[in-house]
């Protein structure tokens, strides 16, 4: 009996001890987005909404902080002509980078020079579906330091943006070199390697689970420095802004992302309804919302028609209605805080002049008031965009109404972002007008947007962002010069001329610069949007979250 009693005490002690040593619930932050990343590898996409997620588990040599200042990230410091890490040798630019000794991939392997050498090899291979090839093809060589912790880049010509984020990519060479590069030096397709579905990153978190269309779950990268304060970050993919709002109010989300989160009006309305539960972090936006015109279309090839459309749309009224005055009406593709922004006179709203231009272009109003072309075909334009955001639909409905007032029939064609952008915009399959936003950060001068050799096509693997099909040799030449001019004042003069030409020829109708707004519940700390200069997760290692209180 004594042995039984003793055994019982031991069992109670063991069970009680186990209960007393239970691990606390992980510190988890749940973010919401309406736009699932189109890829998990940053060098395979230009999507700002995808980069919001990538920054959780990928890092760059440098980053832009909320003041748009360059800061080192994987690098020990930012090279410059002033500190001697960059120098000119004739026409060549020589730049030396040193990597942080504590930079690690999430499997524990150090980030080394060979990781950048492999990524450069992939980017320079013309068969790869990668972005950033422009910079890669300008690199003559990348020479690793003897210890592997640094490398020297020789540029064939000056590149004023040599230290910007995303210029030099990294891939884990210890995992991928043998898989991607064969004995003959041929490079296999990165996009088709299993790595593209389950990548190993070098950021503060690592990808644990991805349920397409539902969520991505990240855990702390135990090898990251500084050590992230959170244990987990979950990114939930929701079908609409309304679903995001409902999930926030139900306590299922802690915050939204920047690009791909709540539109401005919905964000402000939520905070106004429940100021004790939610707050909004806001930054002046670098997201250029605009209507791209497919210039291969016979109607839109006519400059008179493009000018008529621009005059018909009351842009200021639409921006006011959809943003409650928080967004800025755009006159150029550069936001006002961009160093290259040129002051242009506002595009007026003038439906009378619009009707006269349409008449002059041979698009005459029929008995029902709707216009037909010279062959008798009714002019009907498709307004394409993503389906996830209510303010996008509201904007296009107001555009549709304005076009109807000058006799142009139009219809909306909305699709999930992955379809609209990945299959529509990127491959130039939108019929007439596409409403979207590009992020215009300090390193953006328009090279990808406007050069005639940056028009995506099947022949070039759909590289480039000149999805309007705009062709102007002067613009192409000016952008090429600006892209290798180190003198800032000269670059400003070149880009002012580009902005003037774009205003005259209107391959796109500028609409607005949208502020970046992140809604979060009270108790979430560290979310600091940059306005587009960097993704929200630029400082994810410092994010923290307080326990929920009743009602949250």
XYZ file of C-alpha atoms in Angstrom:
552
model
C 0.000 0.000 0.000
C 2.852 2.323 0.867
C 4.427 1.639 -2.541
C 1.106 2.428 -4.259
C 0.770 5.684 -2.363
C 4.327 6.647 -3.194
C 3.741 5.798 -6.846
C 0.595 7.887 -6.818
C 2.528 10.826 -5.381
C 5.188 10.431 -8.041
C 2.563 10.388 -10.790
C 0.925 13.514 -9.384
C 4.324 15.174 -9.128
C 5.232 14.327 -12.706
C 1.857 15.375 -14.094
C 1.848 18.524 -11.995
C 5.377 19.325 -13.089
C 4.442 18.914 -16.743
C 1.490 21.219 -16.290
C 3.644 23.773 -14.578
C 6.176 23.704 -17.446
C 3.726 24.181 -20.286
C 5.149 26.461 -22.948
C 3.396 29.811 -23.226
C 1.380 30.500 -26.342
C 3.600 31.776 -29.131
C 3.727 35.496 -29.781
C 1.924 35.580 -33.085
C 0.946 38.452 -35.365
C -1.746 37.782 -37.953
C -1.719 40.041 -41.004
C -4.389 40.266 -43.666
C -4.018 40.860 -47.398
C -6.321 40.722 -50.398
C -3.500 39.872 -52.812
C -1.712 36.557 -52.597
C 1.924 36.728 -53.792
C 2.264 35.605 -57.384
C 5.603 34.001 -56.445
C 7.641 33.354 -53.303
C 10.957 34.384 -54.887
C 11.462 38.187 -55.076
C 13.554 38.156 -58.250
C 10.638 36.601 -60.145
C 8.160 39.474 -59.761
C 7.688 43.247 -59.718
C 4.501 43.036 -57.618
C 4.501 45.405 -54.634
C 1.908 43.258 -52.876
C 4.170 40.222 -53.234
C 7.142 42.159 -51.860
C 5.088 42.960 -48.745
C 5.224 39.237 -47.925
C 8.735 38.608 -49.255
C 10.282 41.073 -46.804
C 9.313 38.771 -43.942
C 11.802 36.140 -45.071
C 14.077 37.822 -47.639
C 16.563 40.615 -47.138
C 18.586 42.871 -49.456
C 22.003 44.467 -49.173
C 20.345 47.800 -48.345
C 16.923 49.163 -47.513
C 15.091 52.489 -47.571
C 13.819 53.657 -44.185
C 10.624 55.713 -43.646
C 12.611 58.891 -44.418
C 13.633 57.267 -47.744
C 17.267 57.167 -46.594
C 19.503 54.266 -47.624
C 20.523 52.016 -44.760
C 22.665 48.857 -44.750
C 20.800 45.569 -44.272
C 22.792 42.479 -45.262
C 25.716 44.792 -45.978
C 27.982 46.232 -43.295
C 27.628 49.712 -44.783
C 26.340 51.459 -47.904
C 29.124 51.959 -50.468
C 29.562 55.442 -51.881
C 32.064 57.559 -53.742
C 32.468 59.572 -50.545
C 33.449 56.652 -48.291
C 35.726 55.105 -50.921
C 33.811 51.836 -51.340
C 32.860 53.027 -54.844
C 35.164 54.589 -57.400
C 35.295 55.434 -61.080
C 37.981 53.926 -63.286
C 37.548 55.466 -66.712
C 34.053 54.497 -67.887
C 33.756 51.733 -65.304
C 32.279 51.969 -61.818
C 33.898 49.738 -59.185
C 31.916 49.003 -56.013
C 33.020 46.927 -53.050
C 30.515 45.337 -50.655
C 31.162 43.693 -47.287
C 28.540 41.368 -45.806
C 27.556 41.289 -42.160
C 29.259 38.448 -40.339
C 25.937 37.493 -38.714
C 23.900 37.364 -41.961
C 22.406 33.878 -42.201
C 20.057 31.844 -44.359
C 17.279 30.294 -42.332
C 19.001 26.888 -42.464
C 21.937 28.426 -40.597
C 24.332 28.748 -43.540
C 26.097 32.135 -43.780
C 25.150 34.576 -46.525
C 28.270 34.729 -48.701
C 29.487 36.335 -51.905
C 28.731 33.198 -53.933
C 25.026 33.699 -53.183
C 25.148 36.995 -55.057
C 27.304 35.515 -57.812
C 24.731 32.753 -58.435
C 21.819 35.211 -58.466
C 23.709 37.389 -60.953
C 24.291 34.350 -63.181
C 20.561 33.596 -63.136
C 19.635 37.227 -63.842
C 22.054 37.446 -66.757
C 20.650 34.295 -68.352
C 18.218 35.410 -71.047
C 15.969 32.364 -70.658
C 15.016 33.128 -67.051
C 11.700 34.729 -66.069
C 13.372 37.194 -63.721
C 13.237 40.916 -63.060
C 16.264 43.136 -62.681
C 18.007 41.952 -65.820
C 18.743 45.551 -66.830
C 21.113 46.005 -63.917
C 22.526 42.504 -64.239
C 23.501 42.936 -67.882
C 25.413 46.110 -66.994
C 27.626 44.192 -64.576
C 30.897 43.110 -66.141
C 31.927 40.853 -63.289
C 31.405 40.078 -59.621
C 34.582 39.023 -57.841
C 34.269 37.467 -54.325
C 36.718 38.436 -51.601
C 39.112 35.732 -50.452
C 37.119 35.138 -47.248
C 33.761 34.999 -49.097
C 32.323 37.756 -46.928
C 32.519 40.467 -49.529
C 32.648 41.045 -53.256
C 33.609 43.642 -55.813
C 31.243 44.563 -58.631
C 32.594 46.056 -61.845
C 29.954 47.979 -63.762
C 30.570 48.523 -67.470
C 29.313 52.080 -67.092
C 28.281 54.394 -64.260
C 25.070 53.376 -62.514
C 23.749 56.059 -60.147
C 21.548 53.488 -58.391
C 24.228 50.878 -57.690
C 23.467 50.798 -53.954
C 19.673 50.611 -54.160
C 17.715 47.670 -52.756
C 17.020 44.853 -55.223
C 19.956 45.706 -57.491
C 21.999 42.746 -56.258
C 19.938 39.684 -55.399
C 21.031 36.646 -53.417
C 20.169 32.956 -53.814
C 21.422 30.253 -51.419
C 24.265 28.892 -53.523
C 24.957 26.073 -51.053
C 21.537 24.674 -51.969
C 20.987 25.807 -55.543
C 24.245 26.067 -57.490
C 24.517 22.336 -58.156
C 20.810 22.138 -59.055
C 20.630 25.194 -61.305
C 23.985 25.176 -63.095
C 25.027 22.114 -65.110
C 28.561 21.033 -65.950
C 28.497 23.020 -69.188
C 27.541 26.199 -67.329
C 23.943 26.214 -68.569
C 21.432 27.607 -66.088
C 18.204 25.739 -65.434
C 14.948 27.640 -64.895
C 14.717 29.017 -61.371
C 10.938 29.428 -61.652
C 10.528 25.687 -62.288
C 12.836 24.524 -59.508
C 11.122 23.199 -56.327
C 12.878 26.034 -54.498
C 10.362 28.470 -56.021
C 7.560 26.759 -54.083
C 9.470 26.231 -50.825
C 12.269 28.801 -50.692
C 14.930 29.192 -48.049
C 15.241 32.875 -47.196
C 17.594 35.063 -45.173
C 15.158 37.349 -43.346
C 13.881 37.538 -39.770
C 11.346 34.739 -40.347
C 11.220 31.554 -42.373
C 8.338 30.075 -44.314
C 6.782 27.114 -42.503
C 3.547 26.528 -44.366
C 1.786 27.875 -47.452
C -1.821 27.038 -48.200
C -2.440 28.770 -51.559
C -5.408 31.072 -51.466
C -5.629 30.826 -47.665
C -2.499 31.716 -45.682
C 1.274 31.745 -45.314
C 2.762 30.938 -41.920
C 6.217 32.104 -40.867
C 8.241 31.211 -37.784
C 11.156 33.074 -36.257
C 14.424 32.468 -38.093
C 16.494 31.222 -35.173
C 19.652 32.306 -36.977
C 18.500 35.888 -37.624
C 20.207 38.911 -36.091
C 18.681 40.856 -34.479
C 16.467 38.161 -33.009
C 12.812 38.829 -33.921
C 10.549 39.613 -30.985
C 7.660 37.599 -32.436
C 7.561 33.818 -32.640
C 5.260 33.681 -35.669
C 3.717 35.817 -38.368
C 0.725 34.537 -40.293
C -0.418 36.238 -43.488
C -4.041 35.430 -44.289
C -5.310 35.874 -47.845
C -8.863 37.185 -47.938
C -11.035 37.748 -51.006
C -11.929 41.406 -50.544
C -11.551 44.539 -48.483
C -14.931 43.789 -46.917
C -13.625 40.408 -45.781
C -10.510 42.096 -44.341
C -12.666 44.524 -42.377
C -14.894 41.740 -41.066
C -11.872 39.675 -39.973
C -10.380 42.657 -38.139
C -13.636 43.393 -36.358
C -14.032 39.706 -35.436
C -10.563 39.702 -33.864
C -9.198 37.229 -36.430
C -6.526 39.668 -37.669
C -4.078 41.894 -35.835
C -3.285 44.183 -38.759
C -3.317 44.619 -42.512
C -0.362 44.859 -44.862
C 0.362 48.090 -46.768
C 0.068 47.240 -50.461
C -2.801 44.775 -50.699
C -4.407 45.867 -47.432
C -7.487 47.999 -46.813
C -8.206 50.876 -49.180
C -7.942 54.258 -47.564
C -11.656 54.914 -47.140
C -12.314 51.545 -45.533
C -9.299 51.909 -43.236
C -10.301 55.344 -42.001
C -13.934 54.293 -41.567
C -12.938 51.318 -39.415
C -10.739 53.415 -37.119
C -13.474 56.055 -36.873
C -16.029 53.410 -35.852
C -13.849 51.784 -33.214
C -11.038 54.122 -32.071
C -10.631 52.177 -28.821
C -9.843 49.000 -30.756
C -7.983 50.111 -33.881
C -5.406 52.634 -35.032
C -3.966 53.501 -38.431
C -0.317 54.010 -39.341
C -0.016 56.163 -42.453
C 2.772 57.319 -44.769
C 2.797 59.597 -47.801
C 2.364 57.243 -50.692
C 4.584 56.417 -53.623
C 1.939 54.234 -55.257
C 1.109 55.813 -58.596
C -2.481 54.904 -59.461
C -3.215 55.412 -63.142
C -5.088 54.190 -66.187
C -2.820 52.424 -68.653
C -3.918 52.545 -72.274
C -3.163 49.661 -74.595
C -1.631 51.556 -77.498
C -1.924 48.567 -79.818
C -5.672 49.149 -79.916
C -6.750 50.970 -83.127
C -8.875 53.513 -81.258
C -6.306 54.246 -78.573
C -3.456 54.633 -81.049
C -5.028 57.960 -81.980
C -3.568 60.692 -79.751
C -6.791 62.699 -80.085
C -8.744 59.853 -78.505
C -6.278 59.532 -75.636
C -6.434 63.248 -74.958
C -10.213 63.158 -75.103
C -10.351 60.393 -72.508
C -8.047 62.340 -70.193
C -10.145 65.493 -70.557
C -13.386 63.572 -69.988
C -12.377 62.141 -66.615
C -12.857 64.435 -63.573
C -9.770 63.122 -61.824
C -9.810 65.525 -58.869
C -13.448 64.730 -58.077
C -12.825 61.000 -58.347
C -9.777 61.138 -56.077
C -11.689 63.217 -53.539
C -14.653 60.822 -53.601
C -12.586 57.645 -53.246
C -10.034 58.838 -50.681
C -11.872 61.502 -48.679
C -9.188 63.935 -49.782
C -6.295 61.925 -48.341
C -4.794 60.969 -51.719
C -3.001 63.417 -54.016
C -4.059 63.978 -57.608
C -1.171 62.861 -59.815
C 0.110 64.918 -62.726
C 3.272 62.878 -63.290
C 4.424 59.377 -62.467
C 6.786 60.801 -59.825
C 5.280 61.592 -56.395
C 5.978 65.087 -55.040
C 8.609 63.794 -52.597
C 10.609 62.126 -55.387
C 13.849 63.906 -56.273
C 12.936 63.908 -60.000
C 9.395 65.268 -59.658
C 8.693 68.090 -62.141
C 5.841 70.535 -61.579
C 3.384 70.163 -64.458
C 0.170 72.117 -64.945
C -2.914 70.093 -63.971
C -4.704 68.106 -66.636
C -8.064 69.907 -66.843
C -11.503 68.323 -66.803
C -13.112 69.561 -70.029
C -15.857 67.314 -71.474
C -16.667 69.889 -74.186
C -13.115 69.720 -75.525
C -13.232 65.929 -75.155
C -16.313 65.663 -77.379
C -14.697 67.910 -80.001
C -11.549 65.745 -80.086
C -13.615 62.557 -80.435
C -15.529 64.112 -83.334
C -12.250 65.140 -84.938
C -10.954 61.566 -84.558
C -13.968 60.244 -86.488
C -15.758 58.763 -83.501
C -19.209 60.228 -84.071
C -22.223 60.061 -81.794
C -25.044 57.855 -83.091
C -28.794 58.338 -82.582
C -28.534 56.868 -79.073
C -25.724 59.264 -78.174
C -23.079 56.535 -78.165
C -20.139 56.863 -80.508
C -19.251 54.678 -83.464
C -16.084 54.635 -85.536
C -15.770 55.200 -89.277
C -16.732 51.586 -89.989
C -19.916 51.847 -87.938
C -18.619 49.792 -85.001
C -19.742 51.061 -81.635
C -16.828 52.318 -79.545
C -16.841 50.194 -76.411
C -13.900 50.180 -74.013
C -13.071 47.574 -71.379
C -11.923 48.971 -68.006
C -9.809 46.255 -66.372
C -8.535 45.979 -62.800
C -8.313 43.729 -59.754
C -11.479 42.667 -57.988
C -10.267 42.766 -54.391
C -10.716 46.448 -53.578
C -13.941 48.405 -53.318
C -12.242 51.733 -54.060
C -10.917 50.328 -57.340
C -14.419 49.432 -58.423
C -15.740 52.787 -57.222
C -13.033 54.599 -59.191
C -13.818 52.702 -62.381
C -17.562 53.224 -61.999
C -16.927 56.971 -61.823
C -14.651 56.762 -64.870
C -17.334 54.774 -66.671
C -19.915 57.456 -65.886
C -17.594 60.226 -67.134
C -16.906 58.402 -70.394
C -20.620 57.875 -70.938
C -21.142 61.648 -70.699
C -18.971 62.099 -73.810
C -20.613 59.195 -75.639
C -18.132 56.402 -74.916
C -19.610 53.071 -73.866
C -17.492 51.066 -71.433
C -17.744 48.042 -69.180
C -15.814 46.876 -66.144
C -13.807 43.669 -66.206
C -12.517 42.853 -62.715
C -10.498 39.761 -61.833
C -8.428 38.491 -58.879
C -5.100 40.271 -58.715
C -3.090 37.202 -59.752
C -5.178 36.936 -62.907
C -5.489 40.650 -63.662
C -1.787 41.396 -63.128
C -0.092 38.090 -63.893
C -2.046 37.202 -67.002
C -3.561 40.529 -68.018
C -1.197 43.440 -67.377
C 2.114 41.580 -67.372
C 1.336 39.853 -70.672
C -0.425 42.896 -72.179
C -3.718 41.071 -72.550
C -5.925 43.880 -71.245
C -8.055 45.094 -74.174
C -8.173 48.855 -73.606
C -7.632 50.491 -70.189
C -6.150 48.949 -67.057
C -6.329 50.633 -63.660
C -3.354 49.774 -61.458
C -0.627 51.273 -59.315
C 3.146 51.059 -59.616
C 5.364 51.876 -56.652
C 7.677 54.739 -57.638
C 10.539 54.725 -55.145
C 13.714 56.875 -55.179
C 15.490 54.472 -57.542
C 12.667 54.533 -60.101
C 13.174 56.831 -63.072
C 10.825 55.112 -65.530
C 13.293 52.911 -67.410
C 11.040 49.878 -67.203
C 7.829 51.841 -67.666
C 8.524 53.861 -70.793
C 11.490 52.626 -72.800
C 10.408 51.067 -76.074
C 12.776 48.135 -75.513
C 10.925 47.310 -72.269
C 7.623 46.276 -73.846
C 6.728 42.789 -72.534
C 6.195 40.127 -75.186
C 6.459 36.385 -75.638
C 9.710 36.964 -77.511
C 11.421 38.532 -74.486
C 9.774 36.363 -71.852
C 7.402 39.206 -70.898
C 10.197 41.287 -69.395
C 9.700 44.966 -68.718
C 6.812 47.068 -67.445
C 6.040 49.131 -70.547
C 2.694 47.391 -70.712
C 1.063 50.263 -72.620
C 3.313 49.549 -75.619
C 4.517 53.178 -75.642
C 7.178 53.943 -78.247
C 9.113 57.200 -78.311
C 12.808 57.154 -79.301
C 13.512 60.424 -77.487
C 12.077 59.110 -74.223
C 14.035 55.890 -74.593
C 17.270 57.828 -75.185
C 16.662 60.225 -72.282
C 15.971 57.372 -69.876
C 19.046 55.501 -71.060
C 21.169 58.609 -70.403
C 19.593 59.252 -67.004
C 20.279 55.660 -66.036
C 24.038 56.209 -66.321
C 24.348 59.847 -65.263
C 25.839 60.349 -61.809
C 25.125 64.112 -61.806
C 21.767 64.554 -60.063
C 20.949 67.944 -61.638
C 21.537 66.592 -65.134
C 19.304 63.601 -64.382
C 16.586 65.974 -63.197
C 16.740 67.874 -66.499
C 16.529 64.662 -68.500
C 13.582 63.371 -66.522
C 11.715 66.692 -66.644
C 11.724 66.351 -70.437
C 10.449 62.769 -70.149
C 7.570 63.932 -67.956
C 6.700 66.665 -70.458
C 6.607 64.195 -73.358
C 4.443 61.767 -71.416
C 2.012 64.561 -70.627
C 1.779 65.394 -74.333
C 1.379 61.825 -75.565
C -0.576 60.260 -72.671
C 0.243 56.546 -72.829
C -1.286 56.540 -69.350
C -3.697 58.837 -67.546
C -2.307 59.718 -64.089
C -4.901 59.485 -61.336
C -3.510 59.630 -57.788
C -0.741 58.976 -55.320
C -2.297 56.910 -52.610
C -1.080 57.088 -49.032
C -0.096 53.774 -47.512
C -2.364 53.013 -44.570
C -1.936 50.068 -42.231
C -4.754 49.347 -39.793
C -3.837 47.485 -36.630
C -5.473 46.666 -33.358
C -4.394 48.559 -30.276
C -1.474 46.684 -28.742
C 0.396 45.966 -31.968
C 3.694 47.828 -31.981
C 6.376 48.558 -34.549
C 4.368 48.682 -37.780
C 5.871 51.617 -39.653
C 4.940 51.983 -43.345
C 7.416 53.822 -45.563
C 4.990 54.939 -48.250
C 6.414 52.517 -50.790
C 10.143 53.065 -50.383
C 10.284 49.690 -48.624
C 7.721 46.994 -47.750
C 5.965 47.145 -44.392
C 8.121 44.276 -43.094
C 11.350 46.272 -43.471
C 11.588 46.276 -39.658
C 9.684 43.043 -38.922
C 12.268 41.920 -36.356
C 11.125 44.764 -34.075
C 7.384 44.049 -34.300
C 5.662 43.074 -31.077
C 2.138 42.435 -29.925
C 0.451 42.787 -26.535
C -2.065 40.186 -25.342
C -5.611 40.835 -26.459
C -8.009 42.450 -24.027
C -11.725 41.796 -23.813
C -13.430 43.204 -26.900
C -10.356 42.967 -29.104
